[in-house]
Coordinates of C-alpha atoms in Angstrom, one line a residue:
M16 CA 35.1 53.6 -5.4
G17 CA 31.8 54.4 -7.0
E18 CA 33.6 57.2 -9.3
V19 CA 36.5 54.5 -10.0
V20 CA 34.0 52.1 -10.9
Q21 CA 31.8 54.6 -13.3
R22 CA 34.8 56.2 -14.7
T23 CA 36.1 52.4 -15.6
R24 CA 32.9 51.5 -17.2
N25 CA 32.7 54.6 -19.3
Q26 CA 36.0 53.6 -20.5
L27 CA 34.8 50.0 -21.5
N28 CA 31.6 51.3 -23.1
E29 CA 33.5 54.2 -25.4
W30 CA 36.1 51.5 -26.5
W31 CA 33.4 48.9 -27.2
Q32 CA 31.6 51.3 -29.1
E33 CA 34.9 52.3 -31.4
M34 CA 36.0 48.4 -31.7
E35 CA 34.5 47.5 -35.1
E36 CA 31.2 45.4 -35.9
D37 CA 33.0 42.0 -36.7
K38 CA 35.6 41.9 -33.9
R39 CA 32.5 42.6 -31.6
K40 CA 30.8 39.9 -33.2
K41 CA 33.9 37.4 -32.8
I42 CA 34.3 38.8 -29.1
I43 CA 30.8 37.6 -28.5
I44 CA 30.8 34.6 -30.2
I45 CA 34.5 33.1 -28.3
S46 CA 32.4 34.6 -24.7
I47 CA 29.0 32.2 -25.6
I48 CA 31.5 29.1 -26.1
T49 CA 33.5 29.9 -23.1
I50 CA 30.7 30.2 -20.9
V51 CA 29.0 27.2 -22.5
S52 CA 32.3 25.3 -22.2
I53 CA 32.5 25.8 -18.7
I54 CA 29.0 25.2 -17.6
L55 CA 29.9 21.4 -19.6
L56 CA 33.0 20.7 -17.9
S57 CA 31.8 21.8 -14.7
I58 CA 28.9 19.2 -14.9
I59 CA 30.8 16.7 -16.5
L60 CA 33.3 16.6 -13.6
T61 CA 30.6 17.4 -10.8
R62 CA 28.3 14.6 -11.4
P63 CA 28.6 11.5 -9.5
K64 CA 30.1 8.2 -11.1
Y65 CA 27.5 5.3 -10.5
E66 CA 28.6 1.9 -10.5
I67 CA 27.1 -0.9 -10.1
L68 CA 26.0 -1.9 -6.4
Y69 CA 24.0 -5.3 -6.9
E70 CA 22.7 -7.0 -9.8
D71 CA 20.1 -10.1 -10.5
L72 CA 18.0 -9.3 -8.0
S73 CA 14.8 -10.8 -7.1
L74 CA 12.2 -8.0 -7.1
K75 CA 11.7 -8.9 -2.6
D76 CA 15.5 -7.8 -2.6
M77 CA 14.6 -5.4 -5.2
S78 CA 11.5 -3.2 -3.0
Q79 CA 14.0 -4.4 0.1
I80 CA 17.2 -2.3 -0.9
T81 CA 15.5 0.4 -2.7
K82 CA 13.0 1.2 0.0
K83 CA 16.3 1.5 2.2
L84 CA 18.2 3.6 0.4
D85 CA 15.9 5.9 0.3
E86 CA 15.6 6.2 3.5
L87 CA 19.4 6.5 4.1
N88 CA 18.6 9.4 1.3
I89 CA 20.8 7.8 -1.0
K90 CA 21.0 8.3 -4.8
W91 CA 20.7 5.5 -6.8
K92 CA 19.0 4.4 -10.4
T93 CA 19.0 1.3 -13.0
P94 CA 21.0 0.7 -16.0
S95 CA 17.8 1.3 -17.9
K96 CA 14.3 1.1 -17.7
G97 CA 14.1 -2.6 -18.3
D98 CA 16.4 -3.7 -16.4
A99 CA 14.4 -3.8 -12.5
T100 CA 17.3 -6.5 -11.4
T101 CA 20.8 -4.6 -10.8
I102 CA 21.2 -1.2 -8.4
L103 CA 24.0 2.0 -9.2
V104 CA 25.0 3.7 -7.1
P105 CA 27.3 6.6 -6.5
A106 CA 30.8 5.0 -6.9
E107 CA 32.3 7.1 -3.9
M108 CA 30.0 5.7 -2.1
K109 CA 29.6 2.2 -3.1
N110 CA 31.5 0.2 -0.3
K111 CA 29.9 2.4 2.8
I112 CA 26.5 1.7 1.0
K113 CA 27.1 -1.9 1.1
I114 CA 28.3 -2.3 5.0
E115 CA 25.0 0.1 5.9
L116 CA 22.8 -2.8 3.9
A117 CA 24.8 -5.5 5.7
S118 CA 23.8 -4.3 9.0
Y119 CA 19.9 -4.7 8.4
G120 CA 20.1 -8.3 6.2
L121 CA 20.5 -7.3 2.6
P122 CA 20.4 -8.3 0.3
K123 CA 18.9 -12.0 1.4
D124 CA 21.7 -14.0 0.1
I125 CA 20.8 -17.5 -1.5
Y126 CA 23.2 -20.0 -2.8
S127 CA 22.3 -20.5 -6.1
F128 CA 22.5 -23.5 -8.6
T129 CA 24.4 -21.4 -10.9
D130 CA 26.8 -20.6 -7.7
A131 CA 26.8 -24.2 -7.3
F132 CA 27.9 -24.8 -10.8
N133 CA 30.7 -22.6 -10.6
D134 CA 32.1 -23.8 -7.3
S135 CA 32.1 -26.9 -8.8
S136 CA 35.8 -28.5 -9.9
W137 CA 37.3 -31.9 -10.6
T138 CA 39.0 -32.8 -7.1
M139 CA 35.5 -32.5 -5.5
T140 CA 34.4 -35.6 -4.7
D141 CA 30.9 -37.1 -5.1
Y142 CA 29.5 -36.3 -1.7
D143 CA 30.9 -32.7 -1.9
K144 CA 28.6 -32.6 -4.6
K145 CA 25.8 -33.5 -3.6
E146 CA 25.4 -31.4 -0.2
R147 CA 26.2 -28.2 -2.7
Y148 CA 23.6 -29.3 -4.8
K149 CA 21.1 -30.0 -1.6
Y150 CA 22.4 -26.8 0.0
A151 CA 21.3 -24.9 -3.5
K152 CA 18.4 -26.5 -3.8
E153 CA 17.2 -25.3 0.3
N154 CA 18.1 -21.8 -0.7
E155 CA 16.7 -21.8 -3.9
L156 CA 13.0 -23.2 -2.2
A157 CA 13.7 -20.9 0.5
A158 CA 13.7 -18.0 -1.9
D159 CA 10.5 -19.2 -3.9
I160 CA 8.3 -19.8 -0.1
S161 CA 10.2 -16.5 1.0
N162 CA 7.4 -14.8 -1.9
F163 CA 4.2 -16.1 -0.6
E164 CA 1.9 -14.1 0.5
G165 CA 2.6 -13.6 4.7
I166 CA 5.7 -15.0 4.6
E167 CA 8.7 -12.4 5.8
S168 CA 11.5 -15.4 5.2
A169 CA 11.6 -18.9 5.0
K170 CA 14.6 -21.5 5.8
V171 CA 14.4 -25.4 4.4
Y172 CA 16.2 -28.2 5.1
I173 CA 16.1 -31.5 3.3
D174 CA 17.4 -34.7 4.8
I175 CA 18.1 -36.8 2.0
K176 CA 18.0 -40.6 2.7
E177 CA 19.8 -42.6 0.0
G178 CA 19.1 -46.8 -0.4
S179 CA 21.3 -49.0 0.2
G180 CA 21.0 -50.7 -3.3
F181 CA 19.7 -54.1 -2.2
V182 CA 16.5 -54.9 -3.9
L183 CA 15.0 -57.0 -0.4
E184 CA 15.5 -54.4 1.6
D185 CA 12.7 -54.0 4.1
N186 CA 13.0 -50.6 5.6
K187 CA 13.5 -48.0 2.7
M188 CA 14.1 -44.7 4.1
E189 CA 12.1 -41.3 2.5
T190 CA 13.7 -38.0 1.8
K191 CA 12.0 -35.2 4.8
A192 CA 12.5 -31.9 4.5
A193 CA 11.7 -29.3 7.5
V194 CA 10.2 -25.5 6.3
S195 CA 10.6 -22.9 8.9
I196 CA 9.5 -19.5 7.9
I197 CA 8.7 -16.1 9.9
K198 CA 5.5 -14.4 9.1
S199 CA 4.8 -10.8 8.2
D200 CA 2.3 -10.2 10.5
N201 CA 0.7 -11.9 12.9
R202 CA -2.1 -13.2 11.2
P203 CA -2.3 -17.0 11.3
L204 CA -0.9 -18.3 7.5
R205 CA -4.4 -20.0 5.9
G206 CA -4.3 -23.7 5.4
E207 CA -4.4 -23.8 1.7
T208 CA -0.7 -22.0 1.8
V209 CA 0.7 -24.5 4.0
T210 CA -0.5 -27.0 1.7
A211 CA 1.5 -25.1 -1.2
I212 CA 4.4 -25.0 1.0
K213 CA 4.2 -29.3 1.6
D214 CA 3.2 -29.7 -2.3
L215 CA 6.5 -27.0 -3.4
V216 CA 8.6 -29.2 -1.5
A217 CA 7.6 -32.6 -2.0
N218 CA 7.4 -32.5 -5.5
S219 CA 10.9 -30.8 -5.5
I220 CA 13.2 -33.7 -3.6
N221 CA 10.7 -36.6 -5.0
T222 CA 8.8 -37.1 -1.8
S223 CA 5.0 -37.1 -0.3
P224 CA 3.7 -34.1 1.6
E225 CA 3.2 -36.0 4.3
N226 CA 6.7 -36.0 5.2
I227 CA 7.3 -32.2 5.1
Q228 CA 6.9 -30.5 8.1
V229 CA 5.5 -26.5 8.1
I230 CA 6.9 -25.1 11.4
D231 CA 6.6 -21.3 12.7
T232 CA 9.7 -20.0 14.1
T233 CA 7.5 -17.2 15.9
S234 CA 4.9 -19.5 17.6
G235 CA 7.3 -22.7 17.9
K236 CA 3.9 -24.6 16.8
T237 CA 4.0 -27.0 13.9
L238 CA 1.4 -25.8 11.0
D239 CA -1.0 -28.1 10.1
E240 CA -2.7 -27.7 6.2
E241 CA -5.8 -28.3 7.7
A242 CA -5.3 -25.3 10.0
E243 CA -8.6 -23.3 10.5
D244 CA -8.6 -20.4 8.1
A245 CA -10.8 -18.6 10.7
E246 CA -8.4 -18.4 13.5
F247 CA -9.2 -15.1 14.5
L248 CA -7.3 -12.7 16.4
M249 CA -9.3 -10.5 19.0
T250 CA -8.8 -7.6 17.2
D251 CA -10.0 -8.8 13.9
Q252 CA -13.1 -10.2 15.7
F253 CA -13.5 -6.3 17.1
N254 CA -12.9 -5.1 14.0
I255 CA -15.3 -7.6 11.6
K256 CA -18.0 -6.9 14.3
H257 CA -17.8 -3.1 14.4
N258 CA -17.8 -3.0 11.2
L259 CA -20.6 -4.9 10.1
E260 CA -22.6 -2.9 12.9
Q261 CA -22.1 0.3 11.5
R262 CA -22.4 -1.2 8.1
I263 CA -26.4 -1.8 9.6
D264 CA -26.9 1.1 11.6
K265 CA -25.7 3.7 8.0
N266 CA -28.1 1.4 6.1
I267 CA -30.9 1.3 8.4
K268 CA -30.5 5.7 9.2
E269 CA -30.2 6.1 5.4
F270 CA -33.3 3.8 4.7
L271 CA -35.6 5.3 7.7
E272 CA -34.1 9.0 6.8
N273 CA -35.9 9.1 3.5
V274 CA -39.3 8.9 5.7
F275 CA -38.3 11.1 8.4
G276 CA -35.5 13.6 6.8
S277 CA -32.4 13.9 7.4
G278 CA -30.5 14.1 11.1
N279 CA -34.2 12.9 12.4
V280 CA -33.0 8.8 13.2
A281 CA -30.6 7.3 15.4
V282 CA -29.8 3.8 14.9
R283 CA -27.6 1.9 16.9
S284 CA -27.4 -2.1 16.8
S285 CA -25.6 -5.0 18.2
V286 CA -24.2 -8.0 16.5
K287 CA -23.3 -11.5 17.6
I288 CA -21.4 -13.2 15.4
N289 CA -19.8 -16.9 16.4
F290 CA -16.7 -17.2 15.5
D291 CA -16.0 -20.7 16.4
S292 CA -15.3 -23.4 14.0
E293 CA -17.2 -26.5 13.4
K294 CA -16.7 -29.9 11.6
S295 CA -19.4 -32.3 11.4
T296 CA -19.3 -35.7 9.2
I297 CA -22.3 -37.6 8.7
V298 CA -22.6 -41.2 7.5
E299 CA -26.2 -41.8 5.6
F300 CA -27.4 -45.1 4.5
A301 CA -29.9 -45.1 1.9
P302 CA -31.4 -47.5 -0.9
P303 CA -30.3 -47.0 -4.2
V304 CA -33.7 -47.0 -6.1
E305 CA -36.2 -43.7 -5.0
G306 CA -39.0 -45.1 -3.3
N307 CA -38.0 -48.8 -2.8
E308 CA -37.1 -49.4 1.3
E309 CA -35.2 -53.0 0.8
G310 CA -32.8 -51.8 -1.7
L311 CA -30.9 -53.9 -4.1
I312 CA -29.9 -57.8 -3.5
R313 CA -25.9 -58.0 -3.0
S314 CA -26.6 -61.8 -2.0
M315 CA -29.5 -64.3 -1.2
E316 CA -29.3 -67.6 0.9
E317 CA -31.7 -70.1 1.4
I318 CA -32.1 -73.5 3.1
E319 CA -35.3 -75.5 2.2
E320 CA -35.6 -78.8 4.9
H321 CA -38.4 -81.8 4.0
M322 CA -38.8 -84.9 6.4
V323 CA -40.9 -87.6 5.4
G324 CA -41.9 -90.9 7.7
G325 CA -41.6 -92.0 11.1
Q326 CA -44.4 -94.0 13.5
S327 CA -46.4 -91.9 15.8
L328 CA -46.5 -93.2 19.6
G329 CA -48.5 -90.1 20.6
T330 CA -47.7 -86.7 22.2
P331 CA -46.0 -87.4 25.7
G332 CA -48.7 -86.3 28.7
T333 CA -51.8 -87.7 26.7
E334 CA -53.5 -90.4 26.3
N335 CA -54.3 -89.8 22.9
N336 CA -54.0 -87.8 20.2
P337 CA -56.9 -85.8 19.9
A338 CA -58.7 -86.5 16.5
D339 CA -57.9 -82.6 15.0
Y340 CA -54.9 -84.1 14.8
A341 CA -55.6 -87.5 13.5
M342 CA -52.1 -88.6 11.5
P343 CA -52.2 -89.7 7.6
E344 CA -53.9 -93.7 7.2
D345 CA -50.2 -95.0 6.1
G346 CA -49.4 -93.7 9.6
G347 CA -46.0 -91.6 8.7
E348 CA -44.9 -88.7 9.4
R349 CA -43.9 -84.9 7.4
Y350 CA -41.6 -81.9 8.7
D351 CA -41.2 -78.8 6.3
M352 CA -38.6 -76.1 7.1
I353 CA -37.7 -73.0 5.1
K354 CA -35.0 -70.5 5.7
R355 CA -34.0 -67.4 3.6
V356 CA -31.5 -64.7 4.4
I357 CA -31.0 -61.5 1.8
N358 CA -28.3 -59.3 1.9
N359 CA -29.6 -55.7 0.4
E360 CA -27.2 -53.4 -1.2
L361 CA -27.4 -49.6 0.5
N362 CA -26.1 -46.5 -0.9
E363 CA -23.6 -45.4 1.8
I364 CA -23.7 -41.6 1.8
N365 CA -20.3 -39.9 4.0
K366 CA -20.9 -35.6 4.4
E367 CA -18.5 -33.7 5.9
I368 CA -19.9 -30.0 6.5
K369 CA -17.3 -27.9 7.9
K370 CA -19.2 -24.5 9.0
A371 CA -16.6 -21.2 8.1
P372 CA -16.0 -18.9 10.7
G373 CA -17.9 -15.5 11.2
Q374 CA -21.5 -17.1 11.3
V375 CA -23.9 -14.0 12.1
E376 CA -26.6 -15.5 14.7
D377 CA -28.4 -12.9 15.9
I378 CA -28.8 -8.9 15.9
T379 CA -30.7 -7.0 17.7
V380 CA -31.9 -3.3 16.6
A381 CA -32.6 0.4 18.4
V382 CA -34.2 3.0 16.5
L383 CA -35.0 6.6 17.8
I384 CA -37.1 9.2 15.9
N385 CA -36.7 12.7 16.4
K386 CA -40.7 12.8 17.5
S387 CA -42.5 13.6 20.3
D388 CA -44.9 10.8 19.9
L389 CA -45.5 7.7 18.2
S390 CA -48.2 5.0 18.0
L391 CA -48.0 1.5 18.4
E392 CA -49.1 0.6 15.1
E393 CA -46.7 3.5 13.6
E394 CA -43.8 1.5 15.8
E395 CA -45.2 -1.9 14.3
K396 CA -44.5 -0.6 10.7
I397 CA -41.4 0.6 11.2
A398 CA -40.2 -2.8 12.9
D399 CA -41.4 -4.9 10.1
L400 CA -39.4 -2.5 7.9
I401 CA -36.6 -3.1 9.5
Y402 CA -37.4 -6.7 10.0
A403 CA -37.6 -6.8 6.1
A404 CA -34.5 -4.7 5.6
T405 CA -31.5 -6.0 7.5
G406 CA -32.0 -9.5 5.4
L407 CA -30.4 -11.3 8.5
D408 CA -31.6 -13.1 11.9
T409 CA -33.0 -9.7 13.4
K410 CA -33.7 -11.1 16.5
K411 CA -35.1 -7.9 18.7
V412 CA -35.7 -4.7 17.3
E413 CA -37.4 -1.7 19.2
V414 CA -38.6 1.9 17.9
R415 CA -39.1 5.0 20.5
A416 CA -40.2 8.7 19.5
Q417 CA -38.0 11.0 21.8
S418 CA -37.2 14.6 20.3
F419 CA -33.9 15.3 20.1
D420 CA -31.3 18.0 21.5
R421 CA -29.0 17.4 18.7
P422 CA -29.8 19.7 16.1
E423 CA -30.2 23.0 18.1
K424 CA -26.5 22.2 19.1
V425 CA -25.4 21.7 15.7
M426 CA -27.0 24.9 14.8
E427 CA -25.2 26.0 17.9
E428 CA -21.8 24.9 16.2
K429 CA -22.6 25.9 13.3
R430 CA -23.3 29.2 14.3
E431 CA -20.2 29.2 17.0
K432 CA -17.8 27.9 13.8
S433 CA -19.2 30.9 11.6
L434 CA -18.8 33.3 14.2
L435 CA -15.0 32.2 14.4
W436 CA -14.4 32.3 10.9
L437 CA -15.9 35.8 10.6
V438 CA -13.9 36.9 13.7
L439 CA -10.7 35.8 11.8
L440 CA -12.0 37.2 8.6
L441 CA -12.4 40.2 10.3
G442 CA -8.8 40.1 12.2
V443 CA -7.1 39.4 8.5
F444 CA -8.9 42.7 6.9
V445 CA -7.6 44.6 10.0
I446 CA -4.4 43.1 9.9
A447 CA -4.1 43.7 6.0
S448 CA -5.5 47.2 5.9
T449 CA -3.1 48.3 9.0
S450 CA -0.3 46.8 6.6
Y451 CA -1.3 48.7 3.7
I452 CA -1.9 52.2 5.3
I453 CA 1.8 51.9 7.0
Y454 CA 2.6 50.9 3.4
R455 CA 1.2 53.6 1.6
R456 CA 2.4 56.1 4.2
R457 CA 6.0 55.0 4.2
K458 CA 5.3 55.2 -0.1
E459 CA 4.2 58.8 0.6
E460 CA 6.6 60.0 2.2
E461 CA 9.9 58.3 0.4
L462 CA 7.8 60.0 -2.6
R463 CA 7.9 62.9 -1.0
V464 CA 11.6 63.2 0.2
L465 CA 12.6 62.4 -3.7
E466 CA 10.1 65.1 -4.9
E467 CA 12.0 67.5 -1.8
L468 CA 15.3 66.2 -3.5
K469 CA 14.5 67.0 -7.3
D470 CA 13.5 70.4 -6.4
L471 CA 16.5 71.3 -4.7
D472 CA 19.1 70.1 -7.5
R473 CA 16.4 72.0 -9.7
I474 CA 17.0 75.2 -7.8
E475 CA 21.0 74.6 -7.5
T476 CA 20.9 74.4 -11.5
E477 CA 18.7 77.2 -11.6
V478 CA 21.0 79.0 -9.3
A479 CA 24.2 78.4 -11.4
D480 CA 22.5 79.3 -14.0
L481 CA 21.9 82.2 -13.2
E482 CA 24.8 83.0 -12.0
F483 CA 26.6 82.2 -15.3
I484 CA 23.9 84.1 -17.3
T485 CA 24.6 87.0 -15.0
E486 CA 28.4 86.8 -16.0
E487 CA 27.6 86.6 -19.4
S488 CA 25.7 89.6 -19.5
K489 CA 28.3 91.7 -17.7
M490 CA 31.2 90.4 -20.4
K491 CA 28.3 91.5 -23.3
D492 CA 27.9 95.1 -22.1
Q493 CA 31.6 95.8 -21.4
I494 CA 32.3 94.5 -25.1
E495 CA 29.6 96.6 -26.0
K496 CA 31.4 99.5 -24.4
L497 CA 34.8 98.6 -26.0
I498 CA 33.5 98.9 -29.3
D499 CA 31.7 102.2 -28.8
K500 CA 34.8 103.8 -27.8
N501 CA 37.6 102.2 -30.1
P502 CA 35.8 100.3 -32.9
E503 CA 39.1 100.3 -35.3
Q504 CA 40.9 98.0 -32.1
V505 CA 38.2 95.8 -32.1
A506 CA 37.9 95.3 -35.8
Q507 CA 41.9 94.5 -36.0
L508 CA 41.7 92.2 -33.2
L509 CA 38.8 90.1 -35.0
R510 CA 41.4 90.2 -37.9
T511 CA 43.8 88.9 -35.9
W512 CA 42.1 86.1 -34.6
L513 CA 40.4 85.1 -37.7
N514 CA 43.9 84.9 -39.4
E515 CA 45.3 82.8 -36.5

């Protein structure tokens, strides 16, 4: 088989060498064009054709769908860099992808105002048109609320109350709405977010925020706009406390290591945090003019009574009036009374104090210094530094001197790690050296065999040459003998060869 191939290759080579230069160029050009055409056709025919899967999507739906397509290892693209609302997928997989995404509830189908207008016809009644308009508004509001932080999805239910048209109607019904939400995580929704939801829905349906109810579907509770923002979960409380303690430990440790050296200080702190929220209202009354305790006069009532006349008949129970109480000469009596009521205007100051949860009530700090002993004065100085460094309500600080065993252990661990790395490096070096030696030996063996084969070929060639030379030498001797014996016949033979 190898000989046939070699023979065919030699024939083709001879044919190519005998061909003219122009024909060679034409064949080369035609071959290149043929190969390029085949490649392009293969790319065009095997390239998947993309079709629109969804268009006019919201950014939230776009992100959810593309994320799910990536998880399913499905190729997708957008029509252009500026179009972030349309998804293209391979045409042969379009229906399958739609069914797969529908099983995950994607996309979040909404009935928009555009759909409401497109579905309208002259056969619809006013009631049908209003219901479609209300349904579109509910879906639009639900889509907007779903974009709020902390909300995964939402549904809006609107109860539109229409008046009877009577001017003197007593009980006027107001439009109300309810919003059902599903939170994206287990954290409580902030009061500002609840207020924003109520304001959005109220302004959209022309009602007051008091007529809007926000309900958490997960917990089944009605959310209040004054809900406390600090209803921390237990995990949140632990994380806040743990992070604060770590921060205090790190700051104090770095601060003291500047004096005692790296690794010579150990710090442990404990923080007491009050996660209870407190709200208090204070009403104070104060005069409007500073320094004046009476205040401004808002109203004043003054009554005066005067009475003159009458006969003095003496006081019952005494025989005669004392000399000190002698009546006037005219014998008349006199009575005077003045009554004054003044109402002062005072300033009324209403204070509403709301304490945010997470207030640090006290801190305790324990510090160990890698020393054999510390004097009482040194301990007090270090404690004073810690009191000043924390900058918080530090309740208690304890400083003690204690020799550490950790540096020796650290050095021992480092030595063990270094020894382990050294052993690993030596093992790698031994394996690499052994592999290299084996490789070199194999290479040398192969070279030796090749040299032996070359020597055999050379010897065979030399033997063949020797045999050819020997035969040639014999023929030469015979011709020389023939010339010596019969020179005329040899000359005649040469003339005959030349003539032929």
